[in-house]
Amino acid sequence: MTPSFFTDYPLKPEILRAIDEIGYVNPTPIQQKTIPHILENDRDVVGLAQTGTGKTAAFSLPILHKTDPNLFKVQALILCPTRELCLQITGDIEKYTKYLSGVSCVAIYGGASINNQIKLLKRNPQIIIGTPGRTLDLIKRKQLKLSELRFLVLDEADEMLSMGFQDDLNEILETSPEEKQTLLFSATFPGAIAGISKKYLNDPIQISVVKKNESTAQVSHSYYMVHERDRYAALKRVIDLNPHMYAIIFCRTRQETRDIATKLEQDGYNSDTLHGDLTQDARDRVTDRFRNKQFKLLIATDVAARGLDVKDLTHVINYNLPDETEVYVHRSGRTGRAGKLGESICIINGKESYKIKQIEKLTGKTLEHKAVPTVSDIFQKQLFVYLNKVEEAVCDEQLDEFLPAIISKLSWMTKEDLIKKFMAVEFHRFTNYYKNAQDINVHSKESTRKSKEPAKSDQGIQYVKFVINAGASQKVSPEFLIRFLNKELKKQRFKIGKIDVQKNRTFFDVDDQIAPYIEQVFDEVSIGGHDVKAQRI
Ligand code: AMP
């Protein structure tokens, strides 16, 4: 029988006491599958699980139980993609070890003083939580010794690869002792993860908790369909319809985050961006200010927002949908936490409705097609919120002394005029912006939800999207890809659509006639010594 209480697990009483104090009572599905396995078995694990499923406790609790408090050597190494996640995991482990005397952990990550981290390592912690680059650096400097390593965790492995840590990971995996249990967690399972698993894990058991309806149970999903040129206008209307919005607006590129921030600033909104071009200090400042609600609209790329744990987001907005459908689950799982309701909103153009279908298939949820708010909807909402604010306002006595003068100055106006004028001042920004606003919904037939996957382009060609695990770092360019496909597909005629070369992967569209051959074409292909696989998405 699956234990439904933590107290059913044979964990050390000190650990049970700590988690009881934190308030965990029932293990989450990933914990139910992982904790007993690690406690009883040393077979490697591949876990398909997202952030928010409780996977940190799933691997840390049994590892802590098995950590020898009398052996002052590194016994567990937890690798993760970002400093934020590193600190989050460290914070969690510190809580779990509150009563476990003799067991300590240290976080090592780039962008911070290596000397301080070396000092902390000299205190002989048993658990290390690190980002791959800094971890490898400390191994090479012989400051981090793994001779007694018993557990190696790869957390958010897909993200570590997409951030370009593949070589660092390989080196760490190769230098660590053979006799250890490796636990790999990933939200998605691209070819490169399968490659790592095959090469470095020993007959792993598979644990999966990507259950339909599960991670997004508290989240309602909807989308707005507009012309590409109206994407920002739609975003603005959605923001205006939700005056209390506390949201992350997800973009696909750094440039896009900057463009939207500029536009929002021009339109009088307080927002900020989080993307990979920022220094670590700048990122920390932005996330702290966002957490403290000094601004309530964070415009971010997926990678930069990883590890950012903000509890009460009201909305997640997909300004552009991600290339990988699974990433949508990640994004939307950031709202609707801790029993609160959240909304995940997508803004799409007429050609992207097939992506909505893909998301529905993956999540088992229906995404409601909503009409973009009208100006009247927005005004009604804003006025209502404002009037409530007026009714609830606490009047400051300091202003009382000015009241007679104010009343005398405005005495010539009727009550109605007065209200109108106050409204005009308060809503000037809105009335001005929406003066000539029109309906921006896309109504045309070809772009209703009936459109079939794959989407038809303007020329009537049906394109299918693929991704390969090689990009600019492996010297892939659009020309290279076209030449390669021409060569491999011999004399077959085919059309290639959009090509998007990223750092370590490349997305491209090909016509559906040739699509069945693409994965085969990339079978056993090596680019710059790198095994390349193509995956249909
Ligand atoms: P994670 O997926 O590890 O980032 O965990 C997501 C959140 O769930 C964190 O805030 C954890 O503290 C919390 N959490 C993890 N396990 C449990 C549990 N069994 N019961 C309640 N909350 C949990």
XYZ file of C-alpha atoms and ligand atoms in Angstrom:
560
model
C 0.000 0.000 0.000
C 1.271 3.509 -0.783
C 1.944 5.423 2.431
C -0.251 8.472 2.723
C 1.612 10.055 5.655
C 5.292 10.905 6.027
C 5.237 9.138 9.370
C 4.667 5.860 7.471
C 8.190 6.115 6.051
C 11.149 4.712 7.983
C 12.878 8.123 7.940
C 15.012 9.219 10.887
C 12.891 10.829 13.645
C 14.951 14.035 13.349
C 13.893 14.349 9.697
C 10.249 13.553 10.460
C 10.283 16.173 13.222
C 11.612 18.828 10.817
C 9.091 18.109 8.066
C 6.276 17.982 10.579
C 7.349 21.443 11.717
C 7.398 22.712 8.123
C 3.876 21.372 7.770
C 4.283 18.510 5.282
C 1.834 15.772 6.187
C 1.101 13.783 3.045
C 3.790 12.918 0.519
C 3.176 14.191 -3.025
C 2.990 11.638 -5.890
C 6.687 12.026 -6.818
C 7.609 11.626 -3.145
C 5.438 8.500 -2.857
C 7.323 6.967 -5.760
C 10.835 8.184 -5.028
C 11.315 8.125 -1.247
C 10.699 4.384 -0.667
C 12.782 3.525 -3.724
C 15.861 5.444 -2.562
C 15.452 4.227 1.024
C 15.393 0.581 0.003
C 17.203 0.384 -3.307
C 20.337 1.711 -4.941
C 19.182 1.462 -8.534
C 19.502 4.700 -10.524
C 16.395 6.795 -11.171
C 15.112 8.836 -14.092
C 12.263 11.016 -12.869
C 10.027 12.944 -15.212
C 8.738 15.720 -12.983
C 8.317 19.452 -12.952
C 9.056 22.140 -10.425
C 6.269 22.412 -7.906
C 5.700 18.669 -7.617
C 7.753 18.369 -4.419
C 10.737 16.735 -6.085
C 13.324 18.506 -3.894
C 12.006 16.714 -0.820
C 11.520 13.557 -2.884
C 15.269 13.139 -3.393
C 16.631 15.054 -0.387
C 14.767 13.313 2.416
C 15.960 9.752 1.666
C 19.459 11.050 0.838
C 19.598 12.828 4.203
C 18.365 9.674 5.896
C 21.215 7.709 4.333
C 23.887 10.345 4.922
C 26.456 9.245 7.501
C 26.763 12.108 10.045
C 30.099 10.742 11.274
C 31.746 10.803 7.865
C 32.905 14.315 7.043
C 33.187 13.836 3.276
C 30.951 14.853 0.402
C 28.334 12.115 0.187
C 25.771 13.778 -2.096
C 26.157 16.209 -4.986
C 23.038 17.903 -6.314
C 23.522 19.670 -9.643
C 20.993 22.208 -10.876
C 20.921 24.854 -13.629
C 20.716 28.212 -11.834
C 21.924 29.999 -8.756
C 18.303 30.676 -7.758
C 17.403 27.000 -7.818
C 20.659 26.157 -6.061
C 19.809 28.499 -3.201
C 16.243 27.281 -3.074
C 17.294 23.637 -2.759
C 19.911 24.589 -0.154
C 17.285 26.493 1.844
C 14.970 23.454 1.744
C 17.739 21.064 2.817
C 18.733 23.374 5.658
C 15.164 23.151 6.909
C 15.079 19.357 6.582
C 18.368 19.018 8.502
C 17.332 21.338 11.347
C 17.422 18.494 13.912
C 19.912 16.265 12.113
C 23.090 17.121 13.943
C 26.367 16.562 12.139
C 24.858 16.858 8.633
C 25.477 20.069 6.728
C 25.217 21.394 3.188
C 26.917 24.059 1.075
C 25.759 25.821 -2.100
C 28.322 26.482 -4.847
C 27.416 28.587 -7.860
C 28.920 31.043 -10.306
C 28.753 34.812 -10.005
C 29.794 34.759 -6.335
C 33.186 34.677 -4.608
C 34.864 31.311 -5.130
C 37.128 31.901 -2.114
C 34.173 32.105 0.239
C 32.841 28.878 -1.214
C 36.256 27.225 -0.777
C 36.210 28.289 2.888
C 32.771 26.713 3.319
C 33.963 23.495 1.649
C 36.798 23.266 4.182
C 34.138 22.753 6.866
C 33.554 19.315 5.313
C 29.866 19.392 4.430
C 28.288 16.100 3.349
C 25.831 17.612 0.857
C 26.798 19.951 -1.993
C 24.288 21.786 -4.138
C 25.969 23.285 -7.180
C 25.647 24.669 -10.663
C 27.698 22.598 -13.137
C 30.272 25.245 -14.128
C 31.308 26.222 -10.605
C 31.169 22.621 -9.412
C 33.567 21.535 -12.133
C 35.840 24.468 -11.387
C 36.063 23.465 -7.714
C 36.678 19.825 -8.630
C 39.542 20.891 -10.904
C 41.002 23.073 -8.155
C 40.863 19.991 -5.927
C 38.699 21.852 -3.445
C 35.746 19.582 -4.022
C 36.541 15.915 -3.611
C 34.053 13.279 -4.597
C 35.857 10.099 -3.563
C 33.129 9.172 -1.046
C 30.202 10.285 -3.184
C 27.134 8.074 -2.756
C 24.454 10.151 -4.483
C 24.553 12.301 -7.588
C 21.365 14.221 -8.404
C 20.853 15.962 -11.746
C 17.961 18.323 -11.123
C 16.197 19.991 -14.056
C 18.545 18.120 -16.358
C 16.841 19.381 -19.528
C 17.381 22.944 -18.417
C 21.052 22.292 -17.606
C 21.502 21.029 -21.153
C 19.645 23.882 -22.779
C 21.836 26.292 -20.819
C 24.890 24.727 -22.417
C 26.164 22.673 -19.464
C 26.417 19.395 -21.391
C 30.228 19.301 -21.447
C 30.544 20.262 -17.782
C 28.041 17.581 -16.843
C 29.855 14.945 -18.862
C 33.109 15.825 -17.155
C 31.583 15.728 -13.666
C 29.840 12.439 -14.416
C 33.047 10.957 -15.733
C 35.177 12.029 -12.778
C 32.757 10.940 -10.062
C 33.107 7.441 -8.559
C 31.338 4.539 -10.258
C 29.717 3.219 -7.097
C 26.997 5.746 -6.543
C 23.291 6.171 -7.092
C 22.452 8.685 -9.821
C 19.070 10.384 -9.802
C 18.142 12.374 -12.899
C 15.102 14.658 -12.842
C 13.810 16.430 -15.892
C 10.566 18.099 -16.936
C 11.012 17.037 -20.542
C 12.836 14.169 -22.124
C 14.664 15.352 -25.218
C 17.138 13.119 -27.046
C 20.143 14.548 -25.209
C 18.680 13.520 -21.835
C 18.117 10.027 -23.159
C 21.788 10.130 -24.235
C 23.020 11.055 -20.738
C 20.773 8.482 -19.157
C 22.040 5.770 -21.501
C 25.674 6.684 -21.040
C 25.899 7.420 -17.334
C 22.966 5.772 -15.575
C 22.907 2.112 -14.743
C 19.619 0.385 -15.612
C 17.538 3.244 -14.145
C 13.927 2.880 -13.063
C 11.589 5.429 -14.594
C 9.375 7.520 -12.377
C 6.884 9.850 -13.974
C 4.409 12.234 -12.440
C 3.443 14.285 -15.460
C -0.177 13.353 -14.934
C -2.902 15.022 -16.851
C -4.943 17.470 -14.770
C -2.527 17.310 -11.904
C -0.054 20.140 -11.771
C -2.490 22.680 -13.101
C -5.550 21.744 -11.062
C -5.989 25.239 -9.591
C -5.307 27.054 -12.817
C -7.804 28.138 -15.432
C -6.454 28.268 -18.968
C -7.548 30.561 -21.752
C -6.297 32.194 -24.894
C -6.913 35.253 -27.008
C -6.461 35.188 -30.766
C -5.317 38.357 -32.484
C -3.311 39.417 -35.509
C 0.432 39.392 -34.918
C 0.507 43.187 -35.013
C -2.022 43.347 -32.143
C -0.184 41.068 -29.737
C 0.956 43.901 -27.509
C -2.438 45.638 -27.673
C -4.057 42.405 -26.482
C -1.564 42.142 -23.620
C -2.325 45.690 -22.572
C -6.066 45.061 -22.562
C -5.631 41.910 -20.475
C -3.523 43.850 -17.983
C -6.055 46.677 -17.876
C -8.887 44.241 -17.270
C -7.062 42.884 -14.242
C -6.026 45.828 -12.073
C -4.713 43.560 -9.293
C -2.623 41.435 -11.611
C 0.633 40.044 -10.164
C 2.099 38.183 -13.084
C 4.994 36.812 -15.027
C 4.747 37.601 -18.722
C 6.710 34.956 -20.600
C 8.533 35.820 -23.805
C 10.634 33.741 -26.134
C 13.612 36.045 -26.438
C 15.533 38.578 -24.401
C 14.828 41.214 -27.008
C 11.119 40.596 -26.710
C 11.242 41.087 -22.920
C 13.004 44.416 -23.444
C 10.575 45.554 -26.145
C 7.550 44.868 -23.992
C 9.094 46.509 -20.945
C 9.743 49.641 -23.004
C 6.188 49.727 -24.316
C 4.696 49.113 -20.877
C 6.833 51.872 -19.437
C 5.665 54.260 -22.137
C 2.109 53.288 -21.287
C 2.679 54.083 -17.622
C 3.132 50.608 -16.102
C 5.645 49.575 -13.551
C 7.327 46.438 -14.839
C 10.793 44.933 -15.093
C 12.607 42.265 -17.077
C 14.440 39.088 -16.151
C 16.641 37.573 -18.826
C 20.023 35.988 -19.341
C 21.851 39.214 -20.249
C 21.534 40.558 -16.721
C 24.359 40.132 -14.240
C 23.656 37.964 -11.247
C 23.401 41.035 -9.024
C 20.903 42.675 -11.326
C 18.851 39.474 -11.447
C 18.810 39.262 -7.665
C 17.670 42.862 -7.409
C 14.859 42.312 -9.903
C 13.619 39.127 -8.243
C 13.735 40.667 -4.762
C 11.766 43.684 -5.903
C 9.236 41.461 -7.640
C 8.838 39.216 -4.604
C 8.298 42.315 -2.449
C 5.707 43.478 -4.989
C 7.546 46.713 -5.694
C 6.392 46.033 -9.233
C 3.853 43.438 -10.254
C 4.563 42.624 -13.888
C 7.725 40.622 -14.503
C 8.644 40.077 -18.136
C 10.863 37.042 -18.390
C 12.378 34.376 -20.561
C 11.874 30.779 -19.458
C 15.468 30.122 -18.547
C 15.873 33.288 -16.505
C 12.658 32.619 -14.592
C 13.765 29.117 -13.617
C 14.062 28.662 -9.891
C 12.191 31.882 -9.217
C 9.745 30.861 -6.533
C 6.950 33.397 -6.196
C 3.991 32.102 -4.292
C 0.907 34.164 -5.039
C 1.018 35.024 -8.710
C -2.466 35.745 -10.003
C -1.586 35.213 -13.662
C 0.925 33.700 -16.012
C 0.817 35.267 -19.436
C 2.233 33.513 -22.464
C 2.984 36.558 -24.584
C 4.381 34.052 -27.039
C 3.878 30.334 -26.624
C 6.989 28.281 -25.929
C 8.444 26.032 -28.629
C 8.153 22.980 -26.416
C 4.654 22.221 -25.236
C 5.934 20.887 -21.892
C 7.332 24.321 -21.107
C 3.751 25.580 -21.061
C 3.064 23.251 -18.130
C 6.086 24.687 -16.337
C 4.950 28.216 -16.942
C 1.324 27.751 -15.964
C 2.323 25.766 -12.858
C 3.798 28.951 -11.428
C 0.355 30.281 -10.662
C -2.441 28.587 -8.709
C -0.108 27.550 -5.933
C -0.808 26.939 -2.267
C -4.507 26.415 -2.789
C -5.024 29.718 -4.592
C -6.615 30.069 -7.995
C -4.516 31.208 -10.897
C -5.003 32.041 -14.546
C -2.800 31.077 -17.422
C -3.405 33.209 -20.479
C -2.014 32.767 -23.979
C -1.919 35.353 -26.690
C -1.727 33.711 -30.092
C -2.022 34.690 -33.709
C -4.340 33.027 -36.181
C -1.742 30.494 -37.299
C -0.950 29.210 -33.829
C -4.217 27.525 -32.916
C -2.665 24.093 -33.484
C -0.329 24.858 -30.568
C -3.371 25.263 -28.345
C -4.446 21.769 -29.374
C -1.009 20.400 -28.517
C -1.235 21.963 -25.052
C -4.732 20.596 -24.542
C -3.518 17.149 -25.516
C -0.593 17.294 -23.094
C -2.409 18.801 -20.134
C -5.828 17.224 -20.640
C -7.257 20.702 -20.028
C -9.443 22.754 -22.322
C -8.101 26.206 -23.061
C -11.027 28.557 -23.323
C -11.038 30.852 -26.350
C -11.936 34.233 -24.896
C -12.783 37.431 -26.703
C -10.197 40.164 -26.152
C -11.675 42.552 -23.549
C -13.534 45.467 -25.054
C -12.930 49.030 -23.971
C -16.260 48.954 -22.194
C -15.250 45.792 -20.248
C -12.024 47.492 -19.209
C -13.613 50.784 -18.171
C -16.290 49.006 -16.199
C -13.700 46.987 -14.289
C -11.357 49.906 -13.680
C -14.162 52.177 -12.531
C -15.525 49.543 -10.194
C -12.116 48.981 -8.632
C -11.544 52.715 -8.321
C -14.937 53.341 -6.729
C -14.334 50.562 -4.243
C -11.028 52.178 -3.408
C -12.752 55.514 -2.884
C -15.364 53.940 -0.630
C -12.743 52.194 1.441
C -10.293 55.094 1.595
C -9.267 56.157 5.059
C -9.364 59.945 5.182
C -6.250 61.552 6.479
C -6.954 64.168 9.161
C -3.974 66.178 7.978
C -6.009 67.216 4.943
C -8.976 68.429 7.035
C -7.548 71.917 7.423
C -7.661 72.350 3.623
C -11.222 71.102 3.318
C -13.049 74.466 3.729
C -10.860 76.052 1.054
C -11.373 73.095 -1.312
C -15.131 73.071 -0.777
C -15.323 76.805 -1.398
C -13.197 76.514 -4.552
C -15.392 73.777 -6.024
C -18.727 75.024 -4.723
C -19.852 76.247 -8.136
C -20.017 72.669 -9.459
C -22.887 70.243 -9.147
C -22.227 66.884 -7.502
C -22.486 65.179 -10.889
C -19.989 67.529 -12.530
C -17.627 67.044 -9.664
C -17.714 63.273 -9.916
C -17.264 63.451 -13.679
C -14.226 65.677 -13.358
C -12.569 63.516 -10.713
C -13.159 60.538 -12.988
C -11.743 62.400 -15.959
C -8.556 63.158 -14.061
C -8.219 59.621 -12.735
C -8.943 57.911 -16.039
C -7.313 60.322 -18.412
C -4.614 57.795 -19.250
C -7.172 55.121 -20.180
C -9.588 57.296 -22.086
C -6.737 58.737 -24.061
C -5.222 55.351 -24.902
C -8.505 53.719 -25.851
C -9.940 56.715 -27.729
C -9.825 54.968 -31.098
C -9.664 51.380 -29.898
C -11.228 48.739 -32.085
C -12.127 45.096 -31.887
C -8.814 43.246 -32.266
C -10.130 39.685 -32.140
C -9.336 37.511 -35.127
C -12.642 36.271 -36.483
C -11.672 34.852 -39.870
C -12.657 31.254 -40.557
C -9.221 29.851 -41.256
C -7.990 30.898 -37.855
C -10.771 29.586 -35.675
C -10.044 26.623 -33.430
C -11.094 24.269 -36.183
C -7.757 24.766 -37.898
C -5.914 21.512 -38.217
C -2.446 20.666 -37.086
C -0.045 21.318 -38.643
C -0.949 24.905 -39.439
C -1.253 25.948 -43.025
C 0.998 28.770 -44.003
C -0.045 31.535 -46.362
C 1.123 29.527 -49.351
C -0.947 26.516 -48.318
C 2.071 24.453 -47.256
C 1.657 22.400 -44.137
C 4.688 22.689 -41.902
C 5.786 20.436 -39.092
C 8.164 21.665 -36.390
C 11.327 19.842 -35.358
C 14.107 20.505 -32.913
C 17.678 19.221 -32.943
C 19.978 19.309 -29.926
C 22.675 21.348 -31.667
C 22.816 25.073 -32.251
C 25.167 27.991 -32.697
C 27.642 26.520 -30.169
C 28.003 23.512 -32.463
C 28.301 25.842 -35.466
C 24.854 25.105 -36.836
C 23.544 27.900 -39.042
C 20.456 28.094 -41.297
C 22.726 27.612 -44.356
C 24.375 24.586 -42.766
C 20.999 23.024 -41.976
C 19.614 23.600 -45.479
C 22.770 22.173 -47.055
C 22.680 19.181 -44.725
C 19.015 18.406 -45.424
C 19.507 18.827 -49.173
C 22.375 16.386 -49.056
C 20.635 13.819 -46.876
C 17.275 13.975 -48.584
C 19.018 13.502 -51.927
C 16.811 14.547 -54.757
C 13.545 14.693 -52.863
C 11.785 18.008 -53.179
C 10.875 19.601 -49.902
C 10.145 22.952 -48.357
C 11.838 24.277 -45.280
C 10.133 27.025 -43.262
C 11.284 29.035 -40.269
C 14.725 28.172 -38.841
C 15.541 29.348 -35.334
C 19.143 28.644 -34.305
C 19.621 28.947 -30.544
C 22.731 28.349 -28.464
C 22.464 24.590 -28.160
C 19.435 23.691 -30.207
C 17.789 24.582 -33.465
C 14.115 24.671 -34.317
C 13.010 24.332 -37.907
C 9.853 23.739 -39.899
C 9.653 21.352 -42.844
C 6.695 20.506 -45.041
C 4.638 17.568 -43.856
C 5.504 15.423 -46.895
C 9.102 15.184 -45.796
C 8.456 15.217 -42.035
C 8.340 11.400 -41.630
C 11.963 11.186 -42.830
C 13.522 13.866 -40.651
C 14.142 11.865 -37.470
C 15.662 9.105 -39.594
C 17.919 11.582 -41.403
C 19.414 12.678 -38.092
C 19.879 9.155 -36.810
C 23.534 8.605 -35.957
C 24.538 12.093 -37.082
C 27.369 13.789 -35.306
C 28.028 17.523 -35.581
C 31.346 18.686 -34.164
C 31.689 15.440 -32.202
C 28.214 15.933 -30.741
C 25.544 13.208 -31.200
C 22.598 14.928 -32.776
C 18.993 13.792 -32.647
C 15.938 15.363 -34.207
C 12.620 15.398 -32.441
C 9.216 16.290 -33.807
C 7.453 18.823 -31.563
P 9.503 21.595 -5.353
O 8.825 20.876 -6.475
O 10.502 20.746 -4.680
O 10.031 22.929 -5.783
O 8.385 21.891 -4.221
C 7.309 22.788 -4.427
C 6.723 23.318 -3.118
O 5.976 22.301 -2.452
C 7.764 23.800 -2.133
O 7.326 25.040 -1.618
C 7.774 22.726 -1.041
O 8.106 23.264 0.214
C 6.348 22.222 -1.078
N 6.211 20.789 -0.692
C 7.026 19.779 -1.046
N 6.563 18.600 -0.564
C 5.430 18.883 0.102
C 4.473 18.080 0.812
N 4.593 16.769 0.898
N 3.418 18.702 1.381
C 3.273 20.046 1.245
N 4.121 20.858 0.584
C 5.188 20.287 0.009
